[in-house]
mmCIF file of C-alpha atoms in Angstrom:
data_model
loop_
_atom_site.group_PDB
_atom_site.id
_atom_site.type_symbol
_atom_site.label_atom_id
_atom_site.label_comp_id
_atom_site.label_asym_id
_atom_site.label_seq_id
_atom_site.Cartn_x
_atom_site.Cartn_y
_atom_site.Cartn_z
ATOM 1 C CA UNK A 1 -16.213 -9.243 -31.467
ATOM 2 C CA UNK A 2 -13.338 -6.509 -30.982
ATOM 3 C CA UNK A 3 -14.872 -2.822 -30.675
ATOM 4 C CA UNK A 4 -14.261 -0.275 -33.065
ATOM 5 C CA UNK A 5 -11.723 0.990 -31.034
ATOM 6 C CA UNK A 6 -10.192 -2.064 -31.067
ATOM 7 C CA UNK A 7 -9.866 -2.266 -34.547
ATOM 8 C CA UNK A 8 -8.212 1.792 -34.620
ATOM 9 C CA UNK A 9 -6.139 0.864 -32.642
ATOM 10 C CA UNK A 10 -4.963 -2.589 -34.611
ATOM 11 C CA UNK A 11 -4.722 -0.285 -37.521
ATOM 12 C CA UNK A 12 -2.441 1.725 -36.222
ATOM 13 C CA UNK A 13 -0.167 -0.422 -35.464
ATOM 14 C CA UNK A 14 -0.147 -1.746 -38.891
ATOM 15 C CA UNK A 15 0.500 1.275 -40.110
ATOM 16 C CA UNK A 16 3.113 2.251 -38.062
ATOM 17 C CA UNK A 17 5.244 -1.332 -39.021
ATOM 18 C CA UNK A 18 4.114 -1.115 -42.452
ATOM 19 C CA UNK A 19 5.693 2.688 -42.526
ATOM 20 C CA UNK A 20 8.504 1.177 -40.900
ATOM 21 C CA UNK A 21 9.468 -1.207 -43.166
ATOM 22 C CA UNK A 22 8.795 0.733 -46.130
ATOM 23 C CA UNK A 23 11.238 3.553 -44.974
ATOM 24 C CA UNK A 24 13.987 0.918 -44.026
ATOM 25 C CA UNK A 25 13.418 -0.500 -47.493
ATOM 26 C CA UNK A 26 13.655 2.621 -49.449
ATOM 27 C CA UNK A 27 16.930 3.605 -47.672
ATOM 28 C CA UNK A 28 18.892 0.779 -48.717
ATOM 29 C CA UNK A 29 19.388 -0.211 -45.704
ATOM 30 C CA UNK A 30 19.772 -4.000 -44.216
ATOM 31 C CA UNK A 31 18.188 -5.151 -40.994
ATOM 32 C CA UNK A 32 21.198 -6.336 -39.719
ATOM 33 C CA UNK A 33 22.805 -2.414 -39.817
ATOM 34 C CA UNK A 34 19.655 -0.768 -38.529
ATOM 35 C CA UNK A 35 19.437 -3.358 -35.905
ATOM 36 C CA UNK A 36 23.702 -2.504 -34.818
ATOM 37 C CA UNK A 37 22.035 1.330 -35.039
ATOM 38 C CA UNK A 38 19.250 0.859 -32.682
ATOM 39 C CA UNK A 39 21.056 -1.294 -30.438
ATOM 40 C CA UNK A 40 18.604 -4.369 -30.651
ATOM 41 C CA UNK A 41 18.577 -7.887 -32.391
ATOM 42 C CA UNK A 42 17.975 -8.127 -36.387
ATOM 43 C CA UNK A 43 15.355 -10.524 -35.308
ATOM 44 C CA UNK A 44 13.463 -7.406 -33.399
ATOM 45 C CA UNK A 45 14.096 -5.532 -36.494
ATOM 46 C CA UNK A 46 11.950 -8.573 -38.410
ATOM 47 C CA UNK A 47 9.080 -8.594 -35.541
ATOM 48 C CA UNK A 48 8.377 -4.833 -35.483
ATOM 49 C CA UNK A 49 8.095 -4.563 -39.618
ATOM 50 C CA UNK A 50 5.718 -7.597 -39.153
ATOM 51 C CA UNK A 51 4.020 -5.687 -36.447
ATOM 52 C CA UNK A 52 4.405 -8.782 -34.350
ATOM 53 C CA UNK A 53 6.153 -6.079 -31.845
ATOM 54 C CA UNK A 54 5.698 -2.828 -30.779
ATOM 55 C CA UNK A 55 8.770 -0.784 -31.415
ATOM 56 C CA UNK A 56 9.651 1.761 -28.051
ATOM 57 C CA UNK A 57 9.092 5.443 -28.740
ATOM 58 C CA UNK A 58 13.390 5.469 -28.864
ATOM 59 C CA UNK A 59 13.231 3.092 -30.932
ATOM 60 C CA UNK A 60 10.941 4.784 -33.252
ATOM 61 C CA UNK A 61 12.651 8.486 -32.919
ATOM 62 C CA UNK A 62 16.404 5.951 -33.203
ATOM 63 C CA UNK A 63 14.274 4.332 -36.732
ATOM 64 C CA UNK A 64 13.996 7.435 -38.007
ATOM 65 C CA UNK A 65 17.125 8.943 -37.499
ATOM 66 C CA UNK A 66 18.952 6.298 -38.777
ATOM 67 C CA UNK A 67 17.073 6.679 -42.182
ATOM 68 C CA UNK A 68 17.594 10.353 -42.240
ATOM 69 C CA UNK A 69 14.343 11.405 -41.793
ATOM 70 C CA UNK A 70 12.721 14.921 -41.968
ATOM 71 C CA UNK A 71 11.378 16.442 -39.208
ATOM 72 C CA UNK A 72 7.661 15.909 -40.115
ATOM 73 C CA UNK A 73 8.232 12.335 -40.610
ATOM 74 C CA UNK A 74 9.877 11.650 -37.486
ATOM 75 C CA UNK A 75 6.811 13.704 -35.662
ATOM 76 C CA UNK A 76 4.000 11.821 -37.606
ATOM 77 C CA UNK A 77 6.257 8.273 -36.470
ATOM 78 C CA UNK A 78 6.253 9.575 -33.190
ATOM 79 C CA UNK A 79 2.001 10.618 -33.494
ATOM 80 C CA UNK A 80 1.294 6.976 -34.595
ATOM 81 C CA UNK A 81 3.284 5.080 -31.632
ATOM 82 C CA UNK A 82 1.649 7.170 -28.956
ATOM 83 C CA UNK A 83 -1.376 6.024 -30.418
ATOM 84 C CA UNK A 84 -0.500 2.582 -30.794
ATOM 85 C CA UNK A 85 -0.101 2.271 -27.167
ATOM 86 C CA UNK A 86 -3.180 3.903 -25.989
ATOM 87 C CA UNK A 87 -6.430 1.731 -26.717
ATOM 88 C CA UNK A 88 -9.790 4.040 -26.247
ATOM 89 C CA UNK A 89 -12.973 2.017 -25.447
ATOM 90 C CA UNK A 90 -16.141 4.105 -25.356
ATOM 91 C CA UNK A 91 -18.471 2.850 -23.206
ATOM 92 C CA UNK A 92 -21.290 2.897 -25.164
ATOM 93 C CA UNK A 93 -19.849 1.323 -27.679
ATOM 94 C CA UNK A 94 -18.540 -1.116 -25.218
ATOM 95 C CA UNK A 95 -22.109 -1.699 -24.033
ATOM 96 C CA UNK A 96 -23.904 -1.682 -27.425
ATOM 97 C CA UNK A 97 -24.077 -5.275 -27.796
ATOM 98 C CA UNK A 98 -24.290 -6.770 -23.922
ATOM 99 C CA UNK A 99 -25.711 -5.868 -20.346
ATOM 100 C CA UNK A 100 -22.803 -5.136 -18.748
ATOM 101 C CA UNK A 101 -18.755 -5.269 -18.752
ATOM 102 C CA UNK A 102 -17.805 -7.360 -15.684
ATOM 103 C CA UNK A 103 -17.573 -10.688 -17.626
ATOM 104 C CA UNK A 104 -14.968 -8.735 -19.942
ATOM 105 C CA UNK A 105 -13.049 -7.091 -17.448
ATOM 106 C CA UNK A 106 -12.874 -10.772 -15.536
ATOM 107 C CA UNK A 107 -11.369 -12.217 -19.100
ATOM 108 C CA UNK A 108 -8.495 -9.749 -18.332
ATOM 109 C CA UNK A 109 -8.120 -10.582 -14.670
ATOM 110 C CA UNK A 110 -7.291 -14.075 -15.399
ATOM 111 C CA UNK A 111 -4.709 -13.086 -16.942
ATOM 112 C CA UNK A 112 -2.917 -11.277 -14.421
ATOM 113 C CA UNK A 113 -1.049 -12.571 -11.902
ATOM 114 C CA UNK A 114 -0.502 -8.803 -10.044
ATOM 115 C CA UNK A 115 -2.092 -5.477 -9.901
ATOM 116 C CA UNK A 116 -1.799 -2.185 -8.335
ATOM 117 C CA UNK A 117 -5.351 -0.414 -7.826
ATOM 118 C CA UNK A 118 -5.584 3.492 -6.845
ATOM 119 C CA UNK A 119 -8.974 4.744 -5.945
ATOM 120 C CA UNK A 120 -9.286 8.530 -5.180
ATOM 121 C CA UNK A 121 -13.289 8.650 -5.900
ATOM 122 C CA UNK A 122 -15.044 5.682 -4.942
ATOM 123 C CA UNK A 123 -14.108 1.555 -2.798
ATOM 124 C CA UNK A 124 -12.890 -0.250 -6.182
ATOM 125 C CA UNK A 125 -14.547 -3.046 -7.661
ATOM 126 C CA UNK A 126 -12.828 -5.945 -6.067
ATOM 127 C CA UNK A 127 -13.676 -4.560 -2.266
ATOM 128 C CA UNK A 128 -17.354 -3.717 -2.716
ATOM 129 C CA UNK A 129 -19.569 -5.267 -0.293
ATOM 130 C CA UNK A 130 -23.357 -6.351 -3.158
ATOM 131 C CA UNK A 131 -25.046 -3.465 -1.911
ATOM 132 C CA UNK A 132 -22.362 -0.598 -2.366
ATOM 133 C CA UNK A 133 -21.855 -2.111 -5.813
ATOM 134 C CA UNK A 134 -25.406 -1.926 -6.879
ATOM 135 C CA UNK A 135 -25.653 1.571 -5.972
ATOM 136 C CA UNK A 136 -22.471 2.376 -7.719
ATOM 137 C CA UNK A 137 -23.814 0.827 -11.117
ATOM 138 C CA UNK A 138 -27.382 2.563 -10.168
ATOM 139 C CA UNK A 139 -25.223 5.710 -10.670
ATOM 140 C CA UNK A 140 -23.837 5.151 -14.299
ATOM 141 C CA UNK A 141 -25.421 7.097 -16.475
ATOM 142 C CA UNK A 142 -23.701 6.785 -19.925
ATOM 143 C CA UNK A 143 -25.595 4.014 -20.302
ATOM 144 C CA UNK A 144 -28.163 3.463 -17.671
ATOM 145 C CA UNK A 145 -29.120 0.076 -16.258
ATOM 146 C CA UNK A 146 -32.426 -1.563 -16.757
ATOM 147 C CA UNK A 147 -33.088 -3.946 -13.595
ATOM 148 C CA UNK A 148 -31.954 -7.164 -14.948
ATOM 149 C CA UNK A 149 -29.064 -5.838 -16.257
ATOM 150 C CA UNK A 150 -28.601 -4.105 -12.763
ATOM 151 C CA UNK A 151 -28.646 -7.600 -11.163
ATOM 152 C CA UNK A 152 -26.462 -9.405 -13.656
ATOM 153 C CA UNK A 153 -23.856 -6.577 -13.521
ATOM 154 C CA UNK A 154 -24.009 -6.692 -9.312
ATOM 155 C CA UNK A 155 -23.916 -10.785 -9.621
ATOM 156 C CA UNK A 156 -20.744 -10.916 -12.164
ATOM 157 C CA UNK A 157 -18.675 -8.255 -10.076
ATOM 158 C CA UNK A 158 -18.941 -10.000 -6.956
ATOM 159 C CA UNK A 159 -18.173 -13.179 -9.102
ATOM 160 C CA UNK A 160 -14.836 -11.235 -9.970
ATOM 161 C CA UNK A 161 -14.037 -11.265 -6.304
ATOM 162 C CA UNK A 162 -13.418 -14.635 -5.631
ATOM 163 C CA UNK A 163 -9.943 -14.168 -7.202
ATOM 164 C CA UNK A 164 -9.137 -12.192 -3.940
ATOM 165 C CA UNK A 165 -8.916 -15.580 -2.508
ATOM 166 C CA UNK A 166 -6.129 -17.337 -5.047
ATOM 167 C CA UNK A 167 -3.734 -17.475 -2.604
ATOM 168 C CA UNK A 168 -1.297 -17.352 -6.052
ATOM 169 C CA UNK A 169 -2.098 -14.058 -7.084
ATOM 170 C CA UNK A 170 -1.238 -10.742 -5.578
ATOM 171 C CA UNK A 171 -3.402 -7.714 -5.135
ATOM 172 C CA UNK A 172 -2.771 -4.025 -4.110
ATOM 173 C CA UNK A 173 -4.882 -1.346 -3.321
ATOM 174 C CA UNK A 174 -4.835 1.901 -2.689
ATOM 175 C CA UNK A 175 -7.960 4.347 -1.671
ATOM 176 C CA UNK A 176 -7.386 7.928 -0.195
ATOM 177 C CA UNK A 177 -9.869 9.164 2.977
ATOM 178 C CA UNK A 178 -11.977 10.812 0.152
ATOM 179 C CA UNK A 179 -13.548 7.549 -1.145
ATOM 180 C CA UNK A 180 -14.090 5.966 2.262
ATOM 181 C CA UNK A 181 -16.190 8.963 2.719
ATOM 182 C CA UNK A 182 -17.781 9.223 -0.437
ATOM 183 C CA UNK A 183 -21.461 7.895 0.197
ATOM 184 C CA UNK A 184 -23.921 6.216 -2.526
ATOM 185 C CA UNK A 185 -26.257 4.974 0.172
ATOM 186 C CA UNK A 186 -26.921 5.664 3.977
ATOM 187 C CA UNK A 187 -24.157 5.931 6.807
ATOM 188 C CA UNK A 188 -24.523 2.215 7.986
ATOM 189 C CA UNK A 189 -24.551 1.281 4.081
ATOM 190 C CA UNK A 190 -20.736 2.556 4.390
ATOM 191 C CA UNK A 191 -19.774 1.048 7.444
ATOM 192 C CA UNK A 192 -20.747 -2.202 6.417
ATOM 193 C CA UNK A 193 -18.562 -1.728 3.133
ATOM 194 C CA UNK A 194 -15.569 -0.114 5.829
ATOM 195 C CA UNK A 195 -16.085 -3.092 7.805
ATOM 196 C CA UNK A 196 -15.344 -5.718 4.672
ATOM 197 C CA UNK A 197 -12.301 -3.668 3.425
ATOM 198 C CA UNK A 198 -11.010 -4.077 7.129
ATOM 199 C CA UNK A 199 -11.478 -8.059 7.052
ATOM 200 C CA UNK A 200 -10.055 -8.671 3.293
ATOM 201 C CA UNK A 201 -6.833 -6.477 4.278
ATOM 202 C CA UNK A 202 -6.025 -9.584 6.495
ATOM 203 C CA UNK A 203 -5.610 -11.675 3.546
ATOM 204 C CA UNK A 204 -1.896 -12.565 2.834
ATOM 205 C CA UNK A 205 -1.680 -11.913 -0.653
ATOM 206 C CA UNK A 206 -4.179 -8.698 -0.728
ATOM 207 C CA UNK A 207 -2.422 -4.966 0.663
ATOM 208 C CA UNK A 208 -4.246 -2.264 1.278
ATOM 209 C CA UNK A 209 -3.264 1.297 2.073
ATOM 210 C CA UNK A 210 -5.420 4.199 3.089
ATOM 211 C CA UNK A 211 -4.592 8.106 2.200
ATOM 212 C CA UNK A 212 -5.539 10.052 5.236
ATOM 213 C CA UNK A 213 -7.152 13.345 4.114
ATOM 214 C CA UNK A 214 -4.542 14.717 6.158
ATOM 215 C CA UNK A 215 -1.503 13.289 4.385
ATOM 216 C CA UNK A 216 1.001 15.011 3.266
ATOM 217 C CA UNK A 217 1.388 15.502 -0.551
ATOM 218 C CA UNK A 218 3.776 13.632 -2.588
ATOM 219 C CA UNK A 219 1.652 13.226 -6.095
ATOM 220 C CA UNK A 220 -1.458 14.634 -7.195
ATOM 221 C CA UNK A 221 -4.712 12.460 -6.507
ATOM 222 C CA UNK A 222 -5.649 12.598 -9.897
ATOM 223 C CA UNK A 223 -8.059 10.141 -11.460
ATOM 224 C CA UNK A 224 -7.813 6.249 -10.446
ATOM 225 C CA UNK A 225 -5.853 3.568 -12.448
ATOM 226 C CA UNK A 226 -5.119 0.044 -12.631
ATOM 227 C CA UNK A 227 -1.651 -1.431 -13.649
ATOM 228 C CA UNK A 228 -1.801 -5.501 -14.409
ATOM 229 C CA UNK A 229 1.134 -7.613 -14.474
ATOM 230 C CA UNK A 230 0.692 -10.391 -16.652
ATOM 231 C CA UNK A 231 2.013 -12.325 -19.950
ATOM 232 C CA UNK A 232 5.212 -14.759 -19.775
ATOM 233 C CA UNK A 233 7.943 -11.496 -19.353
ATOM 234 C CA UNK A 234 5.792 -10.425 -16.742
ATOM 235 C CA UNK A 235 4.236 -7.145 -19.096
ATOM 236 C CA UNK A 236 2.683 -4.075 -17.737
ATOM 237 C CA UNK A 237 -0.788 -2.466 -18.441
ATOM 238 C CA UNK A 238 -2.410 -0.079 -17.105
ATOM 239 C CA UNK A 239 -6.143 0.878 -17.488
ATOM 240 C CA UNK A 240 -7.655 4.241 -16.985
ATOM 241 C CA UNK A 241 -11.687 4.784 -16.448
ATOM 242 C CA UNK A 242 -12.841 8.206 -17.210
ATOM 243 C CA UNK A 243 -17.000 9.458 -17.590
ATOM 244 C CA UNK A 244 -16.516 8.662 -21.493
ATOM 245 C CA UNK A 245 -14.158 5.646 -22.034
ATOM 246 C CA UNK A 246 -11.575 3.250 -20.849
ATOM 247 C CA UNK A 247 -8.089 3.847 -21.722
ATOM 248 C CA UNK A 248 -5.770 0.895 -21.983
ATOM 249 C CA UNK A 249 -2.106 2.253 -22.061
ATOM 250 C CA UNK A 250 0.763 -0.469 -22.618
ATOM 251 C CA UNK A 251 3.431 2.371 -23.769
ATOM 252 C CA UNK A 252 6.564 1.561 -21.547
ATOM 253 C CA UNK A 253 7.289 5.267 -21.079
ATOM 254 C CA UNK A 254 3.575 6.136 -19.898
ATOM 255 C CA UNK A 255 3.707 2.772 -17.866
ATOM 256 C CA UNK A 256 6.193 3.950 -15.884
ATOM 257 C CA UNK A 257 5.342 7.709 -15.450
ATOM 258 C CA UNK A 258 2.541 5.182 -13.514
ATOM 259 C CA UNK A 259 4.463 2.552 -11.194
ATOM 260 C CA UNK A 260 6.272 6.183 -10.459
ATOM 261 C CA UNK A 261 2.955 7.634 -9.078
ATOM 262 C CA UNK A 262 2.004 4.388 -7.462
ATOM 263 C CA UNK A 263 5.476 4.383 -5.944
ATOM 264 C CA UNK A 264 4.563 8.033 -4.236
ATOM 265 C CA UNK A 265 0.784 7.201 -3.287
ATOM 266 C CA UNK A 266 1.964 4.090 -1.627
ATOM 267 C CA UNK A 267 4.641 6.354 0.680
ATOM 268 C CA UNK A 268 1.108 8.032 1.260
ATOM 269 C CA UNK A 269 -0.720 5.512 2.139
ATOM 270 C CA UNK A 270 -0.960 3.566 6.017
ATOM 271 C CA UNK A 271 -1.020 -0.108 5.972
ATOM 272 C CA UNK A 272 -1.498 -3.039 7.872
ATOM 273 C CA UNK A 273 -2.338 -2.364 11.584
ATOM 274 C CA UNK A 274 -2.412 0.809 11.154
ATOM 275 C CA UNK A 275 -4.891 1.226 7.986
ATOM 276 C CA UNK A 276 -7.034 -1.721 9.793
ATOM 277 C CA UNK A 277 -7.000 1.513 12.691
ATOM 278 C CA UNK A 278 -7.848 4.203 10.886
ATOM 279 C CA UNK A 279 -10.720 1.973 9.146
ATOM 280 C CA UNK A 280 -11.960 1.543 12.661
ATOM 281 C CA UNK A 281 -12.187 4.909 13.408
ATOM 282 C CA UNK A 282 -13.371 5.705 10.243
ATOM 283 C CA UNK A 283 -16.735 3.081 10.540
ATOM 284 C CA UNK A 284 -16.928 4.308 14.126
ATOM 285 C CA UNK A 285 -17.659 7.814 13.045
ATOM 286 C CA UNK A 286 -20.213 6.659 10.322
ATOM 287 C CA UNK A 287 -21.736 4.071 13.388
ATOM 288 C CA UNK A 288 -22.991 7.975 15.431
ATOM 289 C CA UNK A 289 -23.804 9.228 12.479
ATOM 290 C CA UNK A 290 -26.336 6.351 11.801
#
C-alpha cells in the first residue's frame, strides 16, 4: 500500500499535467506549435498533459513562457515540479504498518543494475558485517526496535547483500576515514567489519574508495546519498536518508548537482591497493587498541 507521501507526491504530479494542459488549452494553442516551441516531440507534449511524463524544470519555465504566463504562474509551475521530483517518506509512517524497511528497500535494488553509495557517518548497508548492523538498527530511535523486529531487520539486510555477488551488476562505494572510525560496538567489533570491507573490495564488479581524514577538500562531506541506475534508458535516482525521512529525488537538474559531487568525492577517495592499505592500517590501529 503506497504511503501517504506517496500519494502527495502522485498528486502533484497530476496537478502539475492537469495545469498544464489546461493552460495550453486555454491559449489556443496546438500541441504540435508548443511542441516546435519547447523543442521536443508533439507526442511528449501528449505524455506530460497525461502525466505519463514528467516535464524538465525548462520545460516547465519554456511551457509557460510560451503561453504568456504571469510571473506568479510561472513560480507556482516551477513550486509544483520541484515537488514532483522530490518524494518524502517519513519513517514512521514508513514503519507504521511492518517491522522493518529492508524488504522494501531490496524491491528497489532489483531494479537497479548500478549505484553510487557515499557514506560520511557510518559502513553502508551493503558492507556491514551481522553484528555492526544490529548495533546500527539498535541505534534508531524514530522508531525503536522490539527484539524480533531487531532480528528480522539484521536477517533481511544481510539478505540484501547477496546482490554484491551478481557478477552482472555494478556497485560503488564511497566512505570517508570518519565512518571507519565511527564505533557502535567495541574496537575488535570494528576491525572485524574493516576486515570484510577489505575482502568485498576484491570483488570485480564492487569499487570502493576511502576518504582519508587527511584529504584534501574538493566537496563538502555533507550527508550520505545513493544514486541507482535503473529502468530501460538507464534513469537516475537518488535517495537521501536524513533523522526524519527518506528523500527520493528523480529531478534531472538535482540528479546531477549529485553525479557532480560523486564525481569530486571519488577524486577524494583511494582505491584498489591502495584503499585495501589504508584499511590495513586502519584495523591495525583498532587491533592495539583492543
Amino acid at each position: 500500500m503506497a504511503s501517504d507521501h506517496q500519494d502527495e507526491a502522485r498528486s502533484t504530479r497530476e496537478r502539475l499535467a492537469s495545469e498544464l494542459r489546461r493552460m495550453r488549452a486555454l491559449s489556443g494553442l496546438s500541441g504540435r506549435d508548443l511542441a516546435q516551441r519547447l523543442g521536443i516531440s508533439q507526442s511528449k507534449v501528449s505524455r506530460i498533459e497525461s502525466g505519463a511524463t514528467m516535464p524538465s524544470l525548462p520545460e516547465v519555465t519554456g511551457w509557460a513562457a510560451a503561453m504568456d504566463s504571469t510571473e506568479e504562474t510561472a513560480r507556482r509551475l516551477v513550486a509544483l515540479t520541484e515537488a514532483a521530483f522530490t518524494e518524502v517518506s517519513a519513517w514512521r509512517t514508513a514503519l507504521r504498518d511492518r517491522p522493518h524497511l529492508q524488504d522494501q528497500v531490496l524491491d528497489r535494488e532489483n531494479r537497479t543494475s548500478r549505484s553510487q553509495t557515499f557514506q560520511p557517518s557510518v559502513v553502508p548497508g551493503l558492507l556491514q558485517t551481522a553484528e555492526y548492523a544490529r548495533r546500527v538498527f539498535a541505534l534508531f530511535d524514530e522508531v525503536p526496535y522490539g527484539e524480533e523486529e531487531l532480528a528480522a531487520a539484521v536477517a533481511s539486510r544481510l539478505n540484501r547483500q547477496l546482490a554484491l555477488y551478481q557478477e552482472e551488476r555494478r556497485f560503488e562505494f564511497v566512505i570517508t576515514e570518519a565512518a571507519l572510525r565511527w564505533r557502535p560496538g567495541p574496537a575488535l567489533l570494528l576491525r572485524a567489519q574493516i576486515d570484510r570491507i577489505a575482502s568485498l573490495s576484491t570483488l570485480e564488479n564492487v569499487r570502493i574508495g576511502v576518504v582519508p581524514s587527511d584529504a584534501e577538500a574538493l566537496t563538502y562531506l555533507s550527508h550520505g546519498f545513493v544514486i541507482a541506475y535503473g529502468g530501460a534508458e538507464n534513469e537516475a535516482q537518488v535517495t537521501v536518508e536524513a533523522a526524519h525521512a527518506k528523500l527520493s529525488i528523480t529531478g534531472p537538474e538535482d540528479v546531477e548537482l549529485y553525479r557532480r559531487r560523486w564525481a569530486l568525492l571519488s577524486r577524494m577517495a583511494l582505491f584498489g591497493d591502495d584503499a585495501r592499505a589504508f584499511l590495513a592500517r586502519l584495523a591495525n590501529t583498532m587491533r592495539e587498541e583492543a
